[in-house]
Amino acid sequence: MDGMDGAGESAVEKITTPQDKLTSMLAEDMAAVNRLIRQRMASEHAPRIPEVTAHLVEAGGKRLRPLLTLAAARMLGYAGDDHVKLAATVEFIHTATLLHDDVVDESQRRRGRPTANLLWDNKSSVLVGDYLFARSFQLMVETGSLRVLDILANASATIAEGEVLQLTAAQDLATDEAIYLQVIRGKTAALFAAATESGGVIAGGDEGEIKALREYGDALGIAFQIVDDMLDYGGSDVVIGKNTGDDFRERKLTLPLIKAVAKASPEEREFWQRVIEKGDQREGDLSQAMVILQRHDAISACRDDALAWVQRAKSALNNLPVHSLRGILSELADFVVSRVS
Amino acid sequence: MDGMDGAGESAVEKITTPQDKLTSMLAEDMAAVNRLIRQRMASEHAPRIPEVTAHLVEAGGKRLRPLLTLAAARMLGYAGDDHVKLAATVEFIHTATLLHDDVVDESQRRRGRPTANLLWDNKSSVLVGDYLFARSFQLMVETGSLRVLDILANASATIAEGEVLQLTAAQDLATDEAIYLQVIRGKTAALFAAATESGGVIAGGDEGEIKALREYGDALGIAFQIVDDMLDYGGSDVVIGKNTGDDFRERKLTLPLIKAVAKASPEEREFWQRVIEKGDQREGDLSQAMVILQRHDAISACRDDALAWVQRAKSALNNLPVHSLRGILSELADFVVSRVS
């Protein structure tokens, strides 16, 4: 636990969010993670690599996933430094998936721009993403823990499978809550769970502790993504903000819509078929969608689900030793839904 | 070595290439590899995955890399079955890199086609490639060998780094033979070397044998890629065939051009700057390029280099036990350059 308390106390007055508290309590560990990230991101042979990753990996990122790994390990009294490698691993995997998501998302946004530009970005995003995956792989091998490798290999497969599943499920009104759960486990929860579980494994936790850490990460990740998907429809506000409706415009079937589709009247069903399945969207459709969501209490049903996952995350923590970090992880779970309360 | 000889002898009359001989001698092992590939390629949740990979991974591929892994392990008397997992791993990595290369190459070829189509392919190629990487990662973890994991992690990093390097080096006349070597190590030789070396490690070979296998794979891969790049300019023929000039048109600076650029007169240099750096290509430029290559004996200098690498590959084999498979690996090295002799 060396070095965590000093930094935490001196900065205590400026602290607002649980994530800020984690960052502060784990300041020395995070500094080591950031050093390692910068060092391993470099490429002797290909200077384009740090160019592409700099804005993603350098300062600015929330670093939530590595904080989870560090917190899990420290909470179980870990005194080594392999948790730093794991934390960097997890951040590299996260960054790599962002780069690969860019290929999908940027391509759509840049539809009107010169193809050469588009291609260049695609190439760099795909290949630099692959490079970060490979670097993360090297880092985890350095920990020498086959169990950690197994956890991260399985998480990688779940992530990729979830992303592919989303390709086919997103615009299909038959997509139900079970499929949605698989998609967001891949998109978000699998890496959260691997982050906390691997931290526990590297710290030599017992089976009960490791299971609790995995369950915490999984439930936190699911709550986090449900809230994110709610916010895309304005969260609890019924006001259309500037980011409202991105998923709607991209015809991405997320939990709010899935809940509304399940309760749809025949006319509403026709509406969803037109705007989501056929992608024939017109002026006023987003407002209309939000009226339908309100009619079926879809957003508040999502909030209930998110709260239930937060409760699961917090219950899992009960199987872990009492520790200041445990308290903050519990606050973090509450904080996740506070964005829509 | 169970099961290898029977299949080999019955098919001996139809056998022509060293690769056919390997396929025949390792028929039972390869059948197990193919079963494992089909099994692990499947995805319970995302049926799009086998759709995308089927044409790449199913029958039809040359399977050269898995054959190298199997041959390396069997040559050292390996009697277990982890080499089958490694062989499938290597094929998955190869297929994943092909899928990611598609994003780069298909995008260019399909320039005139509807964007939605293009995007769909990009998405699937990127994400299914990631899925295959993750599956390969799971397979190698199952072998329980940290050393094998280390070899494959390093190979993955070299592959990705080489691909990124190629992005920036390809259209730059300052690219020299040293950079070219790094690029093709990433593109081809790193996985060949990892295929043979990991086969040796799983078989419990001694350090000399493992080093010899790595050197063989590396040199074979380099020779293979040099020959491929020569063939793009018609190989030893001075005739323009139907596939001649793809690299030229894509402004990819490969060994033949690098050798010609190094000896270029001022006028030739201007030509190369126009067609490669500026990409201003006109009718007759390919013929002109081939005349310049001939003038400087660039193709025959490439063949000399390829032959030297073949010699290195064969010399490395001398540090391995006498074995029928060793003889075929030696023939395979000769066969690689026979395409341009």
XYZ file of C-alpha atoms in Angstrom:
682
model
C 0.000 0.000 0.000
C 3.128 2.153 -0.094
C 2.702 5.705 -1.265
C -1.041 5.628 -1.631
C -2.101 7.424 1.511
C 0.141 10.480 1.314
C -1.076 11.538 -2.086
C -4.651 10.791 -1.104
C -4.761 13.016 1.957
C -3.060 16.070 0.523
C -5.469 16.242 -2.395
C -8.567 15.390 -0.409
C -10.259 18.769 -0.629
C -10.365 18.895 -4.414
C -11.687 15.354 -4.642
C -15.184 14.988 -5.938
C -15.802 11.682 -7.707
C -14.948 8.152 -6.532
C -12.723 7.842 -9.591
C -10.773 10.933 -8.508
C -10.360 9.315 -5.088
C -9.021 6.118 -6.661
C -6.647 8.119 -8.843
C -5.406 9.942 -5.807
C -5.055 6.890 -3.543
C -3.278 4.944 -6.278
C -1.258 7.902 -7.541
C 2.138 6.249 -7.297
C 0.949 3.052 -8.960
C -0.729 5.036 -11.713
C 2.453 7.005 -12.318
C 4.237 3.673 -12.854
C 1.451 2.527 -15.185
C 1.729 5.727 -17.219
C 5.507 5.362 -17.478
C 5.129 1.780 -18.662
C 2.461 2.747 -21.181
C 4.650 5.455 -22.691
C 7.632 3.122 -22.800
C 5.821 0.199 -24.426
C 3.834 2.319 -26.816
C 7.032 3.483 -28.475
C 8.255 1.680 -31.545
C 11.855 1.814 -32.638
C 10.928 0.984 -36.204
C 7.599 2.607 -36.829
C 7.287 6.214 -35.624
C 3.721 6.353 -36.861
C 2.659 4.191 -33.943
C 3.134 6.724 -31.135
C 1.675 9.415 -33.423
C -1.559 7.489 -33.737
C -1.796 6.344 -30.129
C -0.614 9.529 -28.452
C -3.981 11.251 -28.311
C -5.630 8.070 -27.077
C -3.140 6.739 -24.568
C -1.493 9.931 -23.348
C -2.914 12.101 -20.596
C -6.617 12.779 -20.836
C -8.002 9.260 -20.712
C -9.995 8.375 -17.630
C -7.890 5.285 -16.983
C -10.791 3.643 -15.191
C -9.824 0.094 -16.173
C -6.223 0.221 -14.939
C -7.446 1.828 -11.710
C -9.727 -1.168 -11.192
C -6.818 -3.589 -11.636
C -4.576 -1.664 -9.256
C -7.350 -1.312 -6.677
C -8.186 -5.025 -6.823
C -4.567 -6.041 -6.283
C -3.849 -3.496 -3.536
C -7.064 -4.280 -1.713
C -5.824 -7.850 -1.320
C -2.517 -6.573 0.066
C -0.416 -7.118 -3.034
C 3.113 -5.800 -2.605
C 4.728 -6.742 -5.935
C 4.683 -4.799 -9.178
C 3.112 -7.121 -11.735
C -0.203 -5.356 -11.156
C 1.336 -2.351 -12.944
C 1.960 -4.534 -16.014
C -1.585 -5.831 -15.865
C -3.022 -2.344 -15.523
C -1.072 -1.226 -18.606
C -2.214 -4.386 -20.417
C -5.837 -3.597 -19.741
C -5.439 0.012 -20.911
C -3.709 -1.160 -24.113
C -6.535 -3.587 -24.851
C -9.063 -0.824 -24.236
C -7.198 1.573 -26.536
C -6.853 -1.074 -29.233
C -10.596 -1.710 -29.208
C -11.231 2.061 -29.445
C -8.963 2.237 -32.492
C -10.774 -0.643 -34.141
C -14.152 0.905 -33.297
C -12.909 4.027 -35.060
C -12.719 2.108 -38.308
C -16.422 1.466 -38.011
C -17.463 4.841 -36.645
C -15.119 7.240 -38.411
C -15.933 5.627 -41.707
C -19.566 6.523 -41.254
C -18.937 10.042 -40.098
C -16.519 10.827 -42.860
C -18.737 9.564 -45.580
C -18.396 12.713 -47.676
C -14.618 13.063 -47.407
C -11.877 11.977 -49.825
C -11.363 8.234 -49.828
C -7.580 8.456 -49.491
C -7.955 10.193 -46.180
C -10.474 7.665 -45.018
C -8.245 4.770 -46.041
C -5.209 6.189 -44.352
C -7.073 6.451 -41.101
C -8.508 2.978 -41.452
C -5.115 1.473 -42.130
C -3.491 3.216 -39.208
C -6.350 2.448 -36.843
C -6.440 -1.242 -37.699
C -2.705 -1.829 -37.679
C -1.838 0.318 -34.685
C -4.704 -1.357 -32.830
C -3.140 -4.716 -33.676
C 0.192 -3.421 -32.435
C -1.322 -2.418 -29.078
C -2.974 -5.840 -28.757
C 0.411 -7.457 -29.369
C 2.099 -5.162 -26.851
C -0.554 -5.967 -24.263
C 0.027 -9.632 -24.948
C 3.769 -9.242 -24.342
C 3.106 -7.407 -21.069
C 0.820 -10.067 -19.707
C 3.238 -12.842 -20.662
C 5.824 -10.994 -18.556
C 3.695 -11.520 -15.458
C 4.336 -15.243 -15.902
C 0.831 -16.097 -14.731
C -0.970 -18.586 -16.952
C -4.172 -17.942 -15.048
C -4.010 -14.242 -15.836
C -3.313 -15.085 -19.481
C -6.339 -17.345 -19.506
C -8.574 -14.616 -18.063
C -7.388 -12.057 -20.593
C -7.578 -14.470 -23.534
C -11.176 -15.261 -22.645
C -11.992 -11.582 -22.205
C -10.493 -10.835 -25.635
C -12.688 -13.479 -27.235
C -15.797 -12.181 -25.459
C -14.999 -8.615 -26.555
C -14.547 -9.571 -30.212
C -17.588 -11.839 -30.201
C -19.727 -9.112 -28.667
C -18.611 -6.612 -31.299
C -19.418 -8.986 -34.131
C -22.752 -9.849 -32.541
C -23.553 -6.140 -32.413
C -22.995 -5.868 -36.169
C -25.873 -8.205 -36.851
C -28.071 -7.534 -33.801
C -28.054 -3.735 -33.805
C -30.619 -3.109 -36.533
C -32.752 -6.153 -35.930
C -35.967 -5.621 -33.928
C -35.814 -9.267 -32.844
C -32.840 -8.384 -30.640
C -33.935 -8.992 -27.073
C -32.520 -8.181 -23.653
C -30.506 -11.428 -23.522
C -28.710 -10.548 -26.760
C -28.237 -6.969 -25.563
C -26.598 -8.310 -22.404
C -24.164 -10.393 -24.468
C -23.330 -7.409 -26.607
C -22.579 -5.099 -23.668
C -20.668 -7.806 -21.835
C -18.406 -7.841 -24.890
C -18.397 -4.111 -25.352
C -17.754 -3.120 -21.753
C -18.194 -5.622 -18.942
C -15.740 -8.311 -20.102
C -12.763 -5.977 -19.809
C -13.993 -4.484 -16.511
C -14.333 -8.022 -15.117
C -10.936 -9.111 -16.461
C -9.388 -5.957 -14.990
C -10.612 -6.659 -11.473
C -10.292 -10.457 -11.608
C -6.732 -10.430 -12.925
C -5.763 -7.920 -10.233
C -7.070 -10.377 -7.639
C -5.276 -13.325 -9.230
C -1.932 -11.542 -9.392
C -2.356 -10.611 -5.721
C -2.848 -14.281 -4.847
C -6.427 -13.835 -3.607
C -8.446 -16.876 -2.601
C -11.137 -18.281 -4.909
C -13.944 -16.456 -3.104
C -12.152 -13.119 -3.429
C -11.317 -13.679 -7.086
C -14.926 -14.590 -7.872
C -16.151 -11.513 -5.984
C -13.792 -9.270 -7.962
C -14.938 -10.754 -11.263
C -18.592 -10.298 -10.304
C -17.969 -6.728 -9.212
C -16.246 -5.837 -12.507
C -18.897 -7.566 -14.587
C -21.828 -5.911 -12.801
C -20.128 -2.500 -12.758
C -19.445 -2.740 -16.487
C -23.018 -3.713 -17.288
C -24.449 -0.881 -15.152
C -21.994 1.528 -16.777
C -23.058 0.584 -20.295
C -26.800 0.605 -19.556
C -26.415 4.127 -18.161
C -24.424 5.151 -21.229
C -27.171 3.842 -23.474
C -29.812 5.677 -21.397
C -27.859 8.929 -21.664
C -28.022 8.620 -25.415
C -31.760 9.271 -25.017
C -31.180 12.111 -22.567
C -31.015 9.918 -19.449
C -33.758 10.863 -17.031
C -34.232 14.250 -18.670
C -36.832 14.353 -21.371
C -34.882 17.126 -23.068
C -33.002 16.588 -26.340
C -29.376 17.549 -25.643
C -26.602 17.922 -28.173
C -25.482 14.304 -27.939
C -28.963 12.891 -27.675
C -29.948 10.428 -30.340
C -26.596 9.281 -31.733
C -27.543 5.619 -31.277
C -30.965 6.356 -32.763
C -29.460 7.978 -35.854
C -26.993 5.091 -36.201
C -29.954 2.701 -35.849
C -28.369 0.987 -32.870
C -30.895 -1.003 -30.908
C -29.971 -0.462 -27.249
C -31.841 -1.247 -24.038
C -34.264 1.723 -24.033
C -35.505 0.823 -27.510
C -35.531 -2.902 -26.813
C -37.832 -2.271 -23.853
C -40.095 -0.015 -25.934
C -40.180 -2.448 -28.854
C -41.263 -5.248 -26.496
C -44.326 -3.204 -25.532
C -44.989 -1.679 -28.941
C -48.489 -1.233 -30.349
C -48.873 -2.223 -34.027
C -48.401 1.416 -35.130
C -45.345 1.828 -32.902
C -43.901 -1.351 -34.322
C -44.268 0.055 -37.815
C -42.489 3.187 -36.657
C -39.534 1.174 -35.236
C -39.367 -0.928 -38.383
C -39.169 2.169 -40.525
C -36.580 4.111 -38.486
C -34.387 1.259 -37.192
C -34.705 -1.686 -39.566
C -35.181 0.285 -42.787
C -33.226 3.319 -41.625
C -35.794 5.658 -43.192
C -35.536 8.513 -40.671
C -37.313 11.826 -41.044
C -37.508 15.165 -39.249
C -39.160 14.726 -35.856
C -38.547 10.973 -35.607
C -36.198 11.304 -32.637
C -38.800 13.316 -30.698
C -41.397 10.751 -31.645
C -39.096 7.958 -30.416
C -38.651 9.723 -27.100
C -42.392 10.148 -26.688
C -42.825 6.405 -27.197
C -40.020 5.637 -24.709
C -41.820 7.829 -22.139
C -45.158 6.184 -22.862
C -43.771 2.766 -21.921
C -41.560 3.988 -19.048
C -38.626 2.514 -20.951
C -36.008 4.860 -19.489
C -37.086 4.311 -15.907
C -37.143 0.547 -16.515
C -33.533 0.859 -17.719
C -32.652 2.789 -14.574
C -34.169 0.013 -12.468
C -32.000 -2.513 -14.307
C -28.877 -0.397 -13.852
C -29.631 -0.020 -10.140
C -30.043 -3.787 -9.809
C -26.611 -4.313 -11.402
C -25.118 -1.695 -9.075
C -26.616 -3.611 -6.181
C -25.015 -6.813 -7.454
C -21.677 -5.085 -7.775
C -21.886 -3.804 -4.213
C -22.993 -7.165 -2.830
C -19.995 -8.826 -4.462
C -17.737 -6.437 -2.555
C -19.000 -7.917 0.724
C -16.906 -10.988 -0.012
C -13.741 -8.909 -0.005
C -11.695 -7.730 2.993
C -12.642 -4.418 4.604
C -10.379 -1.791 3.059
C -10.545 1.901 2.206
C -10.335 0.930 -1.482
C -13.322 -1.377 -1.078
C -15.362 1.554 0.197
C -14.430 3.617 -2.819
C -15.277 0.807 -5.249
C -18.700 0.725 -3.607
C -19.059 4.496 -4.070
C -17.936 4.079 -7.667
C -20.810 1.691 -8.326
C -23.306 4.215 -6.931
C -21.647 6.988 -8.895
C -22.182 5.152 -12.172
C -25.963 5.461 -11.887
C -25.860 8.908 -10.317
C -25.561 10.236 -13.876
C -29.158 9.229 -14.514
C -30.759 9.669 -11.099
C 5.252 -39.981 -35.998
C 2.140 -42.151 -35.906
C 0.068 -42.217 -39.032
C 2.397 -40.140 -41.155
C 4.017 -42.817 -43.248
C 0.963 -44.729 -44.406
C -0.676 -41.713 -45.971
C 2.622 -40.580 -47.421
C 3.392 -43.759 -49.300
C -0.010 -44.420 -50.793
C -0.126 -40.955 -52.321
C 3.495 -40.873 -53.407
C 2.891 -41.000 -57.144
C 0.713 -37.907 -57.263
C 3.138 -35.932 -55.109
C 4.878 -33.109 -56.837
C 5.838 -30.290 -54.467
C 7.614 -30.484 -51.093
C 4.522 -28.941 -49.539
C 2.409 -31.774 -50.929
C 4.871 -34.205 -49.369
C 4.572 -32.487 -45.991
C 0.777 -32.504 -46.262
C 0.868 -36.178 -47.015
C 3.377 -37.156 -44.325
C 1.529 -35.114 -41.716
C -1.945 -36.035 -42.949
C -3.286 -37.290 -39.634
C -1.930 -34.312 -37.707
C -3.347 -31.937 -40.307
C -6.738 -33.615 -40.054
C -6.659 -32.900 -36.312
C -5.621 -29.294 -36.984
C -8.494 -28.845 -39.428
C -10.972 -30.292 -36.937
C -9.707 -27.960 -34.241
C -9.860 -24.953 -36.578
C -13.471 -25.670 -37.508
C -14.406 -26.219 -33.877
C -12.780 -23.048 -32.543
C -13.830 -20.866 -35.438
C -17.458 -21.416 -34.536
C -19.201 -18.894 -32.365
C -22.285 -19.757 -30.399
C -23.340 -16.127 -30.247
C -22.241 -14.586 -33.513
C -23.064 -16.655 -36.611
C -21.470 -13.990 -38.814
C -18.035 -15.140 -37.648
C -17.948 -18.514 -39.436
C -19.572 -16.872 -42.471
C -16.696 -14.439 -42.790
C -13.901 -16.867 -42.002
C -15.229 -19.871 -43.886
C -13.741 -18.994 -47.262
C -10.424 -18.158 -45.630
C -9.984 -20.902 -43.082
C -11.887 -23.758 -44.691
C -10.382 -26.091 -47.284
C -8.405 -24.379 -50.000
C -5.741 -22.603 -47.956
C -2.223 -23.891 -48.382
C -1.777 -24.353 -44.655
C 1.969 -23.887 -45.008
C 2.449 -22.352 -41.560
C 0.702 -25.090 -39.566
C 2.632 -27.681 -41.581
C 5.860 -26.016 -40.453
C 4.821 -26.212 -36.807
C 3.793 -29.848 -37.077
C 6.970 -30.777 -38.969
C 9.195 -29.012 -36.418
C 7.587 -30.806 -33.491
C 7.486 -34.243 -35.143
C 11.062 -33.950 -36.368
C 12.141 -33.654 -32.737
C 10.157 -36.768 -31.854
C 7.205 -35.049 -30.201
C 4.504 -37.527 -29.222
C 1.943 -35.248 -27.520
C -0.821 -33.241 -29.130
C -0.162 -29.637 -28.158
C 1.522 -29.134 -31.535
C -1.936 -29.419 -33.083
C -3.104 -26.481 -30.935
C -0.044 -24.494 -31.938
C -0.546 -25.250 -35.615
C -4.155 -24.047 -35.393
C -2.948 -20.968 -33.480
C -0.521 -20.078 -36.237
C -3.177 -20.512 -38.939
C -5.625 -18.336 -36.984
C -3.022 -15.584 -36.639
C -2.304 -15.827 -40.368
C -6.005 -15.634 -41.232
C -6.536 -12.706 -38.871
C -3.732 -10.743 -40.541
C -5.239 -11.525 -43.966
C -8.592 -10.183 -42.797
C -6.990 -7.001 -41.517
C -4.993 -6.612 -44.726
C -8.326 -6.842 -46.544
C -9.426 -3.640 -44.885
C -6.499 -1.921 -46.516
C -6.586 -3.665 -49.867
C -10.301 -4.197 -50.477
C -10.953 -0.592 -49.651
C -8.721 0.475 -52.478
C -10.105 -1.945 -55.006
C -13.693 -1.155 -54.225
C -13.278 2.542 -54.531
C -16.195 2.963 -56.910
C -18.692 0.836 -54.983
C -21.393 1.829 -52.511
C -19.964 2.870 -49.183
C -22.365 0.752 -47.112
C -21.017 -2.364 -48.743
C -17.469 -1.222 -48.185
C -18.149 -0.406 -44.545
C -19.841 -3.675 -43.870
C -16.841 -5.562 -45.138
C -14.441 -3.390 -43.182
C -16.373 -3.894 -39.978
C -16.580 -7.638 -40.419
C -12.942 -7.945 -41.452
C -11.645 -5.956 -38.506
C -13.837 -7.525 -35.858
C -13.684 -11.109 -37.099
C -9.896 -10.695 -37.398
C -9.856 -9.617 -33.760
C -11.959 -12.624 -32.880
C -9.486 -14.986 -34.569
C -6.585 -13.313 -32.746
C -8.417 -13.864 -29.465
C -9.165 -17.488 -30.343
C -5.518 -18.089 -31.236
C -4.573 -16.553 -27.917
C -6.895 -18.947 -26.057
C -5.423 -21.917 -27.932
C -1.844 -21.071 -27.091
C -2.707 -20.489 -23.432
C -4.080 -24.045 -23.435
C -0.612 -25.394 -24.232
C 0.459 -24.067 -20.833
C 3.874 -23.075 -22.182
C 4.948 -19.566 -21.194
C 7.860 -19.819 -23.578
C 5.558 -20.509 -26.500
C 3.387 -17.588 -25.407
C 6.444 -15.376 -25.316
C 7.464 -16.417 -28.848
C 4.001 -15.781 -30.245
C 3.561 -12.483 -28.384
C 6.839 -11.228 -29.830
C 5.903 -12.448 -33.298
C 2.564 -10.620 -33.043
C 4.343 -7.381 -32.159
C 6.821 -7.800 -35.039
C 3.974 -8.477 -37.462
C 2.012 -5.399 -36.428
C 5.098 -3.201 -36.347
C 6.139 -4.356 -39.823
C 2.692 -3.600 -41.211
C 2.694 -0.098 -39.759
C 6.231 0.464 -40.990
C 5.096 -0.514 -44.474
C 2.411 2.178 -44.372
C 5.020 4.901 -44.148
C 7.943 3.228 -45.960
C 6.140 1.931 -49.047
C 5.949 5.154 -51.055
C 9.171 6.706 -49.806
C 12.213 6.392 -52.110
C 14.467 6.675 -49.040
C 13.341 3.175 -48.034
C 16.442 0.988 -48.158
C 17.072 -2.743 -47.996
C 17.355 -2.701 -44.191
C 13.871 -1.205 -43.857
C 12.566 -3.612 -46.500
C 13.938 -6.501 -44.451
C 12.113 -5.261 -41.350
C 8.903 -4.928 -43.299
C 9.019 -8.446 -44.740
C 10.092 -9.938 -41.422
C 6.847 -8.481 -40.086
C 4.798 -9.382 -43.121
C 5.980 -12.956 -43.547
C 9.093 -14.193 -41.757
C 8.067 -13.503 -38.146
C 5.155 -15.929 -38.310
C 7.169 -18.552 -40.235
C 9.880 -18.329 -37.550
C 7.360 -18.464 -34.704
C 5.691 -21.457 -36.374
C 8.894 -23.514 -36.497
C 10.385 -22.286 -33.224
C 7.235 -22.884 -31.176
C 6.988 -26.395 -32.661
C 10.501 -27.048 -31.422
C 9.782 -25.614 -27.972
C 6.629 -27.673 -27.472
C 8.604 -30.779 -28.471
C 11.176 -30.012 -25.777
C 14.048 -29.481 -28.227
C 17.418 -28.316 -26.909
C 18.523 -24.691 -27.331
C 20.564 -25.459 -30.471
C 17.607 -27.154 -32.134
C 15.208 -24.386 -31.191
C 17.579 -21.746 -32.543
C 18.019 -23.732 -35.771
C 14.257 -23.987 -36.219
C 13.802 -20.264 -35.666
C 16.560 -19.473 -38.170
C 15.104 -21.849 -40.716
C 11.640 -20.296 -40.442
C 12.994 -16.760 -40.579
C 15.199 -17.380 -43.631
C 12.496 -19.376 -45.425
C 9.988 -16.586 -44.839
C 12.357 -13.915 -46.118
C 13.200 -15.921 -49.246
C 9.497 -16.585 -49.795
C 8.605 -12.885 -49.632
C 11.509 -11.739 -51.827
C 10.400 -14.244 -54.471
C 6.814 -13.017 -54.145
C 7.959 -9.455 -54.689
C 10.039 -10.522 -57.720
C 7.064 -12.326 -59.224
C 5.137 -9.094 -59.076
C 7.544 -7.870 -61.786
C 7.242 -11.097 -63.749
C 9.989 -12.957 -61.876
C 12.756 -13.961 -64.227
C 10.524 -13.539 -67.269
C 10.632 -10.153 -68.888
C 7.065 -10.617 -70.007
C 4.171 -8.659 -68.494
C 1.715 -11.256 -67.187
C -1.785 -10.638 -65.872
C -0.694 -10.132 -62.268
C 2.438 -8.244 -63.119
C 2.742 -4.775 -61.679
C 0.224 -4.844 -58.810
C 2.852 -3.517 -56.380
C 3.909 -0.946 -58.968
C 0.366 0.316 -59.400
C -0.127 0.401 -55.623
C 3.174 2.327 -55.395
C 4.655 -0.290 -53.060
C 8.406 -0.020 -52.910
C 9.657 -3.625 -52.813
C 13.131 -5.091 -53.261
C 13.348 -4.944 -57.087
C 12.581 -1.220 -57.086
C 14.757 -0.518 -54.050
C 17.699 -2.057 -55.894
C 16.937 -0.068 -59.050
C 16.443 3.185 -57.121
C 19.844 2.704 -55.461
C 21.490 2.686 -58.900
C 19.233 5.257 -60.538
C 20.529 7.911 -62.929
C 19.108 11.416 -62.342
C 16.473 10.869 -65.046
C 15.519 7.475 -63.605
C 15.238 9.016 -60.181
C 12.787 11.558 -61.534
C 10.807 8.716 -63.061
C 10.626 6.857 -59.731
C 9.660 10.045 -57.905
C 6.825 10.643 -60.321
C 5.391 7.121 -60.411
C 6.019 6.002 -56.814
C 6.240 9.069 -54.594
C 3.782 11.275 -56.471
C 1.723 8.377 -57.824
C 1.416 10.061 -61.209
C 1.365 6.917 -63.373
C 0.756 6.933 -67.126
C 0.342 4.452 -69.949
C 3.615 2.616 -70.544
C 5.125 3.382 -67.127
C 5.135 -0.256 -66.028
C 7.022 -1.287 -69.177
C 9.414 1.575 -68.586
C 9.931 0.443 -64.960
C 10.718 -3.082 -66.144
C 13.236 -1.798 -68.666
C 15.003 0.088 -65.856
C 14.937 -3.002 -63.599
C 16.574 -4.988 -66.431
C 19.164 -2.284 -67.041
C 20.398 -2.546 -63.436
C 20.009 -6.330 -63.150
C 17.670 -5.665 -60.240
C 15.664 -8.875 -60.643
C 18.707 -11.116 -60.819
C 20.179 -9.317 -57.777
C 16.926 -10.135 -55.943
C 17.249 -13.764 -57.000
C 20.794 -13.842 -55.600
C 19.478 -12.501 -52.293
C 16.671 -15.058 -52.218
C 19.138 -17.866 -52.957
C 21.397 -16.674 -50.128
C 18.439 -16.814 -47.715
C 17.555 -20.286 -48.974
C 21.115 -21.313 -48.274
C 20.851 -19.941 -44.730
C 17.601 -21.835 -44.219
C 19.212 -25.084 -45.374
C 22.346 -24.547 -43.276
C 20.188 -24.068 -40.182
C 18.656 -27.495 -40.820
C 22.103 -29.068 -40.342
C 21.741 -28.424 -36.620
C 18.668 -30.633 -36.472
C 18.467 -34.430 -36.243
C 18.491 -36.421 -39.496
C 14.841 -37.109 -40.327
C 12.715 -37.574 -43.430
C 10.895 -34.344 -42.533
C 14.207 -32.498 -42.384
C 14.922 -33.550 -45.941
C 11.569 -32.221 -47.089
C 12.048 -28.909 -45.289
C 15.302 -28.594 -47.204
C 13.515 -29.320 -50.491
C 10.872 -26.787 -49.500
C 13.531 -24.082 -49.225
C 14.805 -24.890 -52.727
C 11.252 -25.010 -54.021
C 10.574 -21.462 -52.846
C 13.101 -20.015 -55.286
C 12.320 -22.504 -58.038
C 9.412 -20.207 -58.931
C 11.911 -17.643 -60.210
C 14.739 -19.842 -61.500
